[in-house]
């Protein structure tokens, strides 16, 4: 079906930074994964994946992480009802099995949560993604229908503005507003899976970069189990799989995933971690690219 696939998971503002650092570190080590035959992006990964698929250089993306924050994220965060969001996240963290029913339950809580206006949220992505359209290469972005809990895959054939696709994939329930697309409201694709690596089934080499799953608290345990199960299923089907969670100081940083002041350190942590990853990944990735 395909040769190699890059799967980029969710993880907030610091997830974007750490993932970008991983890609930069791999590139520095001579392993360029940005030309993957398939890119799957969920939440933070939808941002990184869209920029990569559109041809933005990793150097440019790293520069964005090291640049002063423009304050947009902080303005959005200031409008969150944190008491309500804590109830939602406690419920999410307590779910033992993610199903359409449990996704719809969290989706309803997301619709009821006090967040910034949807127009402000989508407007931020219109600015960040200005000039970007769906690329010719294979790019899948994930979201969840708030009402039904159904999983939604956005791609070039979906007929949906890529800005709306990314904004919906990043609409963390309880923190940011659900996004209206064709009369339905959509929330973060991470509500189905932090990585949705199963979408890379059939690819020879798969790199899964998962910002969520290494910590012992919150939604990390359940999303970590999902990512590991997806990786094992891909391996059982014959794919060469590397699953990467934050390590070392990156784990501590991920305790505050929306702290934009730590984007630079998170990116640097990803660069350092990628140095150890590169030798393991290089052989399988090179073979799949032949």
mmCIF file of C-alpha atoms in Angstrom:
data_model
loop_
_atom_site.group_PDB
_atom_site.id
_atom_site.type_symbol
_atom_site.label_atom_id
_atom_site.label_comp_id
_atom_site.label_asym_id
_atom_site.label_seq_id
_atom_site.Cartn_x
_atom_site.Cartn_y
_atom_site.Cartn_z
ATOM 1 C CA UNK A 1 0.000 0.000 0.000
ATOM 2 C CA UNK A 2 2.689 2.495 0.958
ATOM 3 C CA UNK A 3 6.323 2.863 1.954
ATOM 4 C CA UNK A 4 6.654 4.966 5.074
ATOM 5 C CA UNK A 5 4.313 6.881 7.360
ATOM 6 C CA UNK A 6 4.830 9.685 9.868
ATOM 7 C CA UNK A 7 2.252 9.774 12.675
ATOM 8 C CA UNK A 8 2.204 12.939 14.783
ATOM 9 C CA UNK A 9 0.115 12.873 17.952
ATOM 10 C CA UNK A 10 -1.580 15.447 20.150
ATOM 11 C CA UNK A 11 0.013 17.338 23.028
ATOM 12 C CA UNK A 12 -0.833 21.028 23.156
ATOM 13 C CA UNK A 13 1.545 23.905 22.485
ATOM 14 C CA UNK A 14 4.498 22.017 23.944
ATOM 15 C CA UNK A 15 3.552 18.959 21.909
ATOM 16 C CA UNK A 16 3.976 21.076 18.771
ATOM 17 C CA UNK A 17 7.369 22.251 20.004
ATOM 18 C CA UNK A 18 8.645 18.828 21.086
ATOM 19 C CA UNK A 19 7.478 17.134 17.869
ATOM 20 C CA UNK A 20 9.173 19.842 15.818
ATOM 21 C CA UNK A 21 12.344 19.267 17.833
ATOM 22 C CA UNK A 22 12.172 15.522 17.142
ATOM 23 C CA UNK A 23 11.942 16.179 13.397
ATOM 24 C CA UNK A 24 14.776 18.718 13.586
ATOM 25 C CA UNK A 25 17.010 16.371 15.573
ATOM 26 C CA UNK A 26 16.412 13.543 13.122
ATOM 27 C CA UNK A 27 17.214 15.827 10.213
ATOM 28 C CA UNK A 28 20.433 16.937 11.906
ATOM 29 C CA UNK A 29 21.352 13.246 12.280
ATOM 30 C CA UNK A 30 20.764 12.588 8.595
ATOM 31 C CA UNK A 31 17.284 11.052 8.850
ATOM 32 C CA UNK A 32 14.718 13.168 7.007
ATOM 33 C CA UNK A 33 11.223 11.867 7.756
ATOM 34 C CA UNK A 34 9.403 14.881 6.325
ATOM 35 C CA UNK A 35 9.075 13.220 2.922
ATOM 36 C CA UNK A 36 6.907 10.401 4.313
ATOM 37 C CA UNK A 37 4.413 8.858 1.910
ATOM 38 C CA UNK A 38 1.678 9.406 4.520
ATOM 39 C CA UNK A 39 1.357 11.938 7.330
ATOM 40 C CA UNK A 40 -1.282 11.428 10.040
ATOM 41 C CA UNK A 41 -1.847 14.411 12.325
ATOM 42 C CA UNK A 42 -3.897 14.601 15.503
ATOM 43 C CA UNK A 43 -4.369 17.857 17.433
ATOM 44 C CA UNK A 44 -0.857 19.311 17.878
ATOM 45 C CA UNK A 45 0.260 16.832 15.247
ATOM 46 C CA UNK A 46 -2.234 18.248 12.783
ATOM 47 C CA UNK A 47 -0.429 21.601 13.000
ATOM 48 C CA UNK A 48 3.046 20.143 12.534
ATOM 49 C CA UNK A 49 1.873 17.640 9.927
ATOM 50 C CA UNK A 50 0.080 20.269 7.853
ATOM 51 C CA UNK A 51 3.092 22.575 7.797
ATOM 52 C CA UNK A 52 5.390 19.689 6.853
ATOM 53 C CA UNK A 53 3.067 18.395 4.142
ATOM 54 C CA UNK A 54 2.766 21.924 2.756
ATOM 55 C CA UNK A 55 6.538 22.107 2.334
ATOM 56 C CA UNK A 56 7.497 24.356 5.246
ATOM 57 C CA UNK A 57 11.052 23.610 6.343
ATOM 58 C CA UNK A 58 11.813 22.213 9.767
ATOM 59 C CA UNK A 59 14.248 25.067 10.285
ATOM 60 C CA UNK A 60 11.371 27.511 9.801
ATOM 61 C CA UNK A 61 9.153 25.581 12.204
ATOM 62 C CA UNK A 62 11.911 25.533 14.837
ATOM 63 C CA UNK A 63 12.348 29.274 14.440
ATOM 64 C CA UNK A 64 8.641 29.696 15.147
ATOM 65 C CA UNK A 65 9.031 27.785 18.417
ATOM 66 C CA UNK A 66 11.902 29.998 19.500
ATOM 67 C CA UNK A 67 10.184 33.252 18.527
ATOM 68 C CA UNK A 68 8.372 35.373 21.146
ATOM 69 C CA UNK A 69 4.782 34.260 21.639
ATOM 70 C CA UNK A 70 2.162 36.485 20.004
ATOM 71 C CA UNK A 71 -0.229 36.185 22.949
ATOM 72 C CA UNK A 72 -3.048 34.497 21.018
ATOM 73 C CA UNK A 73 -2.930 31.283 23.035
ATOM 74 C CA UNK A 74 -2.929 33.177 26.318
ATOM 75 C CA UNK A 75 -5.995 35.174 25.231
ATOM 76 C CA UNK A 76 -7.802 31.936 24.460
ATOM 77 C CA UNK A 77 -6.767 30.336 27.747
ATOM 78 C CA UNK A 78 -7.979 33.367 29.705
ATOM 79 C CA UNK A 79 -11.564 32.569 28.665
ATOM 80 C CA UNK A 80 -11.605 28.961 29.918
ATOM 81 C CA UNK A 81 -13.817 27.865 32.814
ATOM 82 C CA UNK A 82 -11.181 25.753 34.514
ATOM 83 C CA UNK A 83 -13.527 24.279 37.130
ATOM 84 C CA UNK A 84 -15.720 22.813 34.390
ATOM 85 C CA UNK A 85 -12.753 21.696 32.326
ATOM 86 C CA UNK A 86 -11.292 19.842 35.315
ATOM 87 C CA UNK A 87 -14.526 17.852 35.624
ATOM 88 C CA UNK A 88 -14.337 16.958 31.942
ATOM 89 C CA UNK A 89 -10.703 15.916 32.117
ATOM 90 C CA UNK A 90 -11.269 13.888 35.267
ATOM 91 C CA UNK A 91 -14.023 11.991 33.477
ATOM 92 C CA UNK A 92 -11.850 11.487 30.393
ATOM 93 C CA UNK A 93 -8.922 10.235 32.459
ATOM 94 C CA UNK A 94 -11.231 7.777 34.250
ATOM 95 C CA UNK A 95 -12.502 6.081 31.093
ATOM 96 C CA UNK A 96 -11.141 2.561 30.750
ATOM 97 C CA UNK A 97 -12.206 2.037 27.133
ATOM 98 C CA UNK A 98 -12.764 4.737 24.524
ATOM 99 C CA UNK A 99 -15.953 4.055 22.528
ATOM 100 C CA UNK A 100 -18.271 6.208 20.401
ATOM 101 C CA UNK A 101 -20.542 6.444 23.450
ATOM 102 C CA UNK A 102 -17.816 7.732 25.771
ATOM 103 C CA UNK A 103 -16.576 10.072 23.037
ATOM 104 C CA UNK A 104 -20.091 11.499 22.657
ATOM 105 C CA UNK A 105 -20.290 11.961 26.440
ATOM 106 C CA UNK A 106 -17.076 13.993 26.479
ATOM 107 C CA UNK A 107 -18.172 15.718 23.279
ATOM 108 C CA UNK A 108 -21.363 16.925 24.977
ATOM 109 C CA UNK A 109 -19.338 18.194 27.925
ATOM 110 C CA UNK A 110 -17.101 20.004 25.434
ATOM 111 C CA UNK A 111 -20.120 21.726 23.884
ATOM 112 C CA UNK A 112 -21.302 22.874 27.304
ATOM 113 C CA UNK A 113 -17.899 24.171 28.428
ATOM 114 C CA UNK A 114 -17.167 27.887 28.563
ATOM 115 C CA UNK A 115 -14.386 28.643 26.094
ATOM 116 C CA UNK A 116 -13.299 31.427 23.770
ATOM 117 C CA UNK A 117 -15.625 32.104 20.797
ATOM 118 C CA UNK A 118 -15.306 29.708 17.890
ATOM 119 C CA UNK A 119 -14.649 32.651 15.539
ATOM 120 C CA UNK A 120 -11.575 33.671 17.542
ATOM 121 C CA UNK A 121 -10.275 30.099 17.596
ATOM 122 C CA UNK A 122 -10.691 29.519 13.858
ATOM 123 C CA UNK A 123 -9.321 32.981 13.121
ATOM 124 C CA UNK A 124 -6.063 32.108 14.844
ATOM 125 C CA UNK A 125 -5.600 29.139 12.527
ATOM 126 C CA UNK A 126 -6.501 31.174 9.458
ATOM 127 C CA UNK A 127 -3.623 33.472 10.349
ATOM 128 C CA UNK A 128 -1.174 30.660 11.137
ATOM 129 C CA UNK A 129 -2.045 28.666 8.013
ATOM 130 C CA UNK A 130 -2.340 31.569 5.612
ATOM 131 C CA UNK A 131 -1.456 30.488 2.082
ATOM 132 C CA UNK A 132 -1.684 26.760 2.870
ATOM 133 C CA UNK A 133 -4.120 24.495 1.003
ATOM 134 C CA UNK A 134 -4.509 20.733 1.007
ATOM 135 C CA UNK A 135 -1.276 19.301 -0.425
ATOM 136 C CA UNK A 136 -1.140 16.728 -3.200
ATOM 137 C CA UNK A 137 0.567 14.241 -0.891
ATOM 138 C CA UNK A 138 -1.330 12.017 1.547
ATOM 139 C CA UNK A 139 -2.288 13.927 4.699
ATOM 140 C CA UNK A 140 -4.945 12.783 7.183
ATOM 141 C CA UNK A 141 -6.134 14.978 10.061
ATOM 142 C CA UNK A 142 -8.392 13.580 12.770
ATOM 143 C CA UNK A 143 -11.406 14.902 14.697
ATOM 144 C CA UNK A 144 -14.467 13.604 16.575
ATOM 145 C CA UNK A 145 -18.146 14.464 16.060
ATOM 146 C CA UNK A 146 -19.295 15.890 19.409
ATOM 147 C CA UNK A 147 -22.869 14.610 19.090
ATOM 148 C CA UNK A 148 -22.334 11.067 17.837
ATOM 149 C CA UNK A 149 -18.771 10.396 18.955
ATOM 150 C CA UNK A 150 -18.003 9.276 15.407
ATOM 151 C CA UNK A 151 -14.406 9.420 14.252
ATOM 152 C CA UNK A 152 -13.723 11.839 11.397
ATOM 153 C CA UNK A 153 -10.786 11.714 9.022
ATOM 154 C CA UNK A 154 -10.170 14.907 7.055
ATOM 155 C CA UNK A 155 -8.158 14.759 3.842
ATOM 156 C CA UNK A 156 -7.938 16.461 0.475
ATOM 157 C CA UNK A 157 -11.014 14.582 -0.743
ATOM 158 C CA UNK A 158 -13.167 15.709 2.189
ATOM 159 C CA UNK A 159 -14.045 19.028 0.578
ATOM 160 C CA UNK A 160 -13.330 20.847 3.854
ATOM 161 C CA UNK A 161 -11.172 23.949 4.246
ATOM 162 C CA UNK A 162 -7.841 22.779 5.689
ATOM 163 C CA UNK A 163 -7.996 25.580 8.269
ATOM 164 C CA UNK A 164 -11.247 24.173 9.660
ATOM 165 C CA UNK A 165 -9.821 20.656 9.576
ATOM 166 C CA UNK A 166 -6.802 21.687 11.670
ATOM 167 C CA UNK A 167 -8.877 23.847 14.036
ATOM 168 C CA UNK A 168 -11.279 20.959 14.678
ATOM 169 C CA UNK A 169 -8.459 18.483 15.244
ATOM 170 C CA UNK A 170 -6.933 20.871 17.818
ATOM 171 C CA UNK A 171 -10.188 21.739 19.626
ATOM 172 C CA UNK A 172 -9.179 20.228 22.976
ATOM 173 C CA UNK A 173 -12.452 19.487 24.817
ATOM 174 C CA UNK A 174 -13.052 21.797 27.746
ATOM 175 C CA UNK A 175 -10.255 24.159 26.687
ATOM 176 C CA UNK A 176 -11.071 25.304 23.182
ATOM 177 C CA UNK A 177 -14.341 25.578 21.242
ATOM 178 C CA UNK A 178 -15.713 22.828 19.032
ATOM 179 C CA UNK A 179 -15.572 23.729 15.335
ATOM 180 C CA UNK A 180 -18.600 23.817 13.069
ATOM 181 C CA UNK A 181 -18.183 22.016 9.754
ATOM 182 C CA UNK A 182 -21.144 21.301 7.471
ATOM 183 C CA UNK A 183 -23.592 21.852 10.321
ATOM 184 C CA UNK A 184 -21.853 19.512 12.791
ATOM 185 C CA UNK A 185 -19.609 20.358 15.741
ATOM 186 C CA UNK A 186 -16.217 18.666 15.960
ATOM 187 C CA UNK A 187 -13.719 18.334 18.783
ATOM 188 C CA UNK A 188 -10.122 17.166 19.151
ATOM 189 C CA UNK A 189 -9.151 13.961 17.330
ATOM 190 C CA UNK A 190 -7.248 12.944 20.461
ATOM 191 C CA UNK A 191 -10.580 12.038 22.015
ATOM 192 C CA UNK A 192 -10.532 8.959 19.775
ATOM 193 C CA UNK A 193 -6.778 8.306 20.052
ATOM 194 C CA UNK A 194 -3.795 10.466 20.807
ATOM 195 C CA UNK A 195 -2.114 9.170 17.660
ATOM 196 C CA UNK A 196 -4.579 7.161 15.490
ATOM 197 C CA UNK A 197 -1.548 5.253 14.247
ATOM 198 C CA UNK A 198 -3.841 2.505 12.966
ATOM 199 C CA UNK A 199 -4.409 4.770 9.947
ATOM 200 C CA UNK A 200 -0.855 3.885 8.890
ATOM 201 C CA UNK A 201 -1.774 0.223 8.419
ATOM 202 C CA UNK A 202 -0.033 -1.283 5.396
ATOM 203 C CA UNK A 203 3.017 0.985 5.469
ATOM 204 C CA UNK A 204 6.463 -0.586 5.636
ATOM 205 C CA UNK A 205 8.024 1.814 8.162
ATOM 206 C CA UNK A 206 6.033 3.888 10.648
ATOM 207 C CA UNK A 207 7.302 6.563 13.013
ATOM 208 C CA UNK A 208 4.811 7.434 15.767
ATOM 209 C CA UNK A 209 5.646 10.614 17.687
ATOM 210 C CA UNK A 210 3.410 10.734 20.769
ATOM 211 C CA UNK A 211 3.707 13.749 23.114
ATOM 212 C CA UNK A 212 1.062 12.250 25.445
ATOM 213 C CA UNK A 213 1.536 8.867 27.086
ATOM 214 C CA UNK A 214 4.727 8.982 29.153
ATOM 215 C CA UNK A 215 3.396 10.639 32.311
ATOM 216 C CA UNK A 216 1.563 8.707 35.078
ATOM 217 C CA UNK A 217 -1.229 11.265 35.475
ATOM 218 C CA UNK A 218 -4.246 12.680 33.646
ATOM 219 C CA UNK A 219 -5.091 11.203 30.262
ATOM 220 C CA UNK A 220 -1.524 9.989 29.686
ATOM 221 C CA UNK A 221 -2.130 6.412 30.886
ATOM 222 C CA UNK A 222 -5.083 5.708 28.589
ATOM 223 C CA UNK A 223 -3.583 7.489 25.573
ATOM 224 C CA UNK A 224 -0.274 5.758 26.199
ATOM 225 C CA UNK A 225 -1.965 2.346 26.229
ATOM 226 C CA UNK A 226 -3.744 3.204 22.986
ATOM 227 C CA UNK A 227 -0.536 4.267 21.258
ATOM 228 C CA UNK A 228 1.303 1.121 22.376
ATOM 229 C CA UNK A 229 -1.568 -1.099 21.237
ATOM 230 C CA UNK A 230 -1.646 0.622 17.847
ATOM 231 C CA UNK A 231 2.114 0.176 17.489
ATOM 232 C CA UNK A 232 1.917 -3.520 18.379
ATOM 233 C CA UNK A 233 -0.893 -4.094 15.882
ATOM 234 C CA UNK A 234 1.168 -2.459 13.134
ATOM 235 C CA UNK A 235 4.177 -4.605 14.027
ATOM 236 C CA UNK A 236 2.038 -7.741 13.999
ATOM 237 C CA UNK A 237 0.945 -6.825 10.477
ATOM 238 C CA UNK A 238 4.551 -6.552 9.307
ATOM 239 C CA UNK A 239 5.429 -2.858 9.693
ATOM 240 C CA UNK A 240 8.695 -1.634 11.188
ATOM 241 C CA UNK A 241 7.511 0.706 13.939
ATOM 242 C CA UNK A 242 9.211 3.264 16.166
ATOM 243 C CA UNK A 243 6.992 4.692 18.906
ATOM 244 C CA UNK A 244 8.470 7.758 20.580
ATOM 245 C CA UNK A 245 7.241 9.249 23.867
ATOM 246 C CA UNK A 246 8.893 12.174 25.684
ATOM 247 C CA UNK A 247 11.878 11.205 27.795
ATOM 248 C CA UNK A 248 13.963 12.906 30.464
ATOM 249 C CA UNK A 249 13.215 16.568 31.058
ATOM 250 C CA UNK A 250 10.616 16.516 28.276
ATOM 251 C CA UNK A 251 8.336 14.418 30.522
ATOM 252 C CA UNK A 252 8.394 17.112 33.189
ATOM 253 C CA UNK A 253 7.736 19.826 30.622
ATOM 254 C CA UNK A 254 4.668 17.963 29.378
ATOM 255 C CA UNK A 255 3.008 18.488 32.739
ATOM 256 C CA UNK A 256 1.957 21.938 31.489
ATOM 257 C CA UNK A 257 1.322 21.401 27.797
ATOM 258 C CA UNK A 258 -0.176 24.824 27.117
ATOM 259 C CA UNK A 259 2.645 26.799 28.751
ATOM 260 C CA UNK A 260 3.845 28.646 25.647
ATOM 261 C CA UNK A 261 6.784 30.133 27.574
ATOM 262 C CA UNK A 262 8.408 26.677 27.510
ATOM 263 C CA UNK A 263 8.176 26.082 23.753
ATOM 264 C CA UNK A 264 11.898 26.649 23.220
ATOM 265 C CA UNK A 265 13.019 24.195 25.927
ATOM 266 C CA UNK A 266 10.491 21.617 24.678
ATOM 267 C CA UNK A 267 11.858 21.899 21.135
ATOM 268 C CA UNK A 268 15.423 21.527 22.442
ATOM 269 C CA UNK A 269 14.396 18.450 24.441
ATOM 270 C CA UNK A 270 13.020 16.924 21.242
ATOM 271 C CA UNK A 271 16.236 17.663 19.349
ATOM 272 C CA UNK A 272 18.312 15.966 22.049
ATOM 273 C CA UNK A 273 16.033 12.944 22.208
ATOM 274 C CA UNK A 274 16.113 12.489 18.432
ATOM 275 C CA UNK A 275 19.863 11.893 18.495
ATOM 276 C CA UNK A 276 19.315 8.545 20.212
ATOM 277 C CA UNK A 277 16.325 7.755 18.005
ATOM 278 C CA UNK A 278 18.040 8.376 14.655
ATOM 279 C CA UNK A 279 20.258 5.259 14.522
ATOM 280 C CA UNK A 280 17.301 2.987 15.333
ATOM 281 C CA UNK A 281 15.096 4.606 12.731
ATOM 282 C CA UNK A 282 17.563 5.162 9.897
ATOM 283 C CA UNK A 283 17.795 1.611 8.555
ATOM 284 C CA UNK A 284 14.072 0.844 8.440
ATOM 285 C CA UNK A 285 13.223 4.287 7.043
ATOM 286 C CA UNK A 286 15.888 4.040 4.327
ATOM 287 C CA UNK A 287 14.732 0.575 3.262
ATOM 288 C CA UNK A 288 11.102 1.686 3.057
ATOM 289 C CA UNK A 289 12.075 4.647 0.906
ATOM 290 C CA UNK A 290 13.664 2.452 -1.768
#
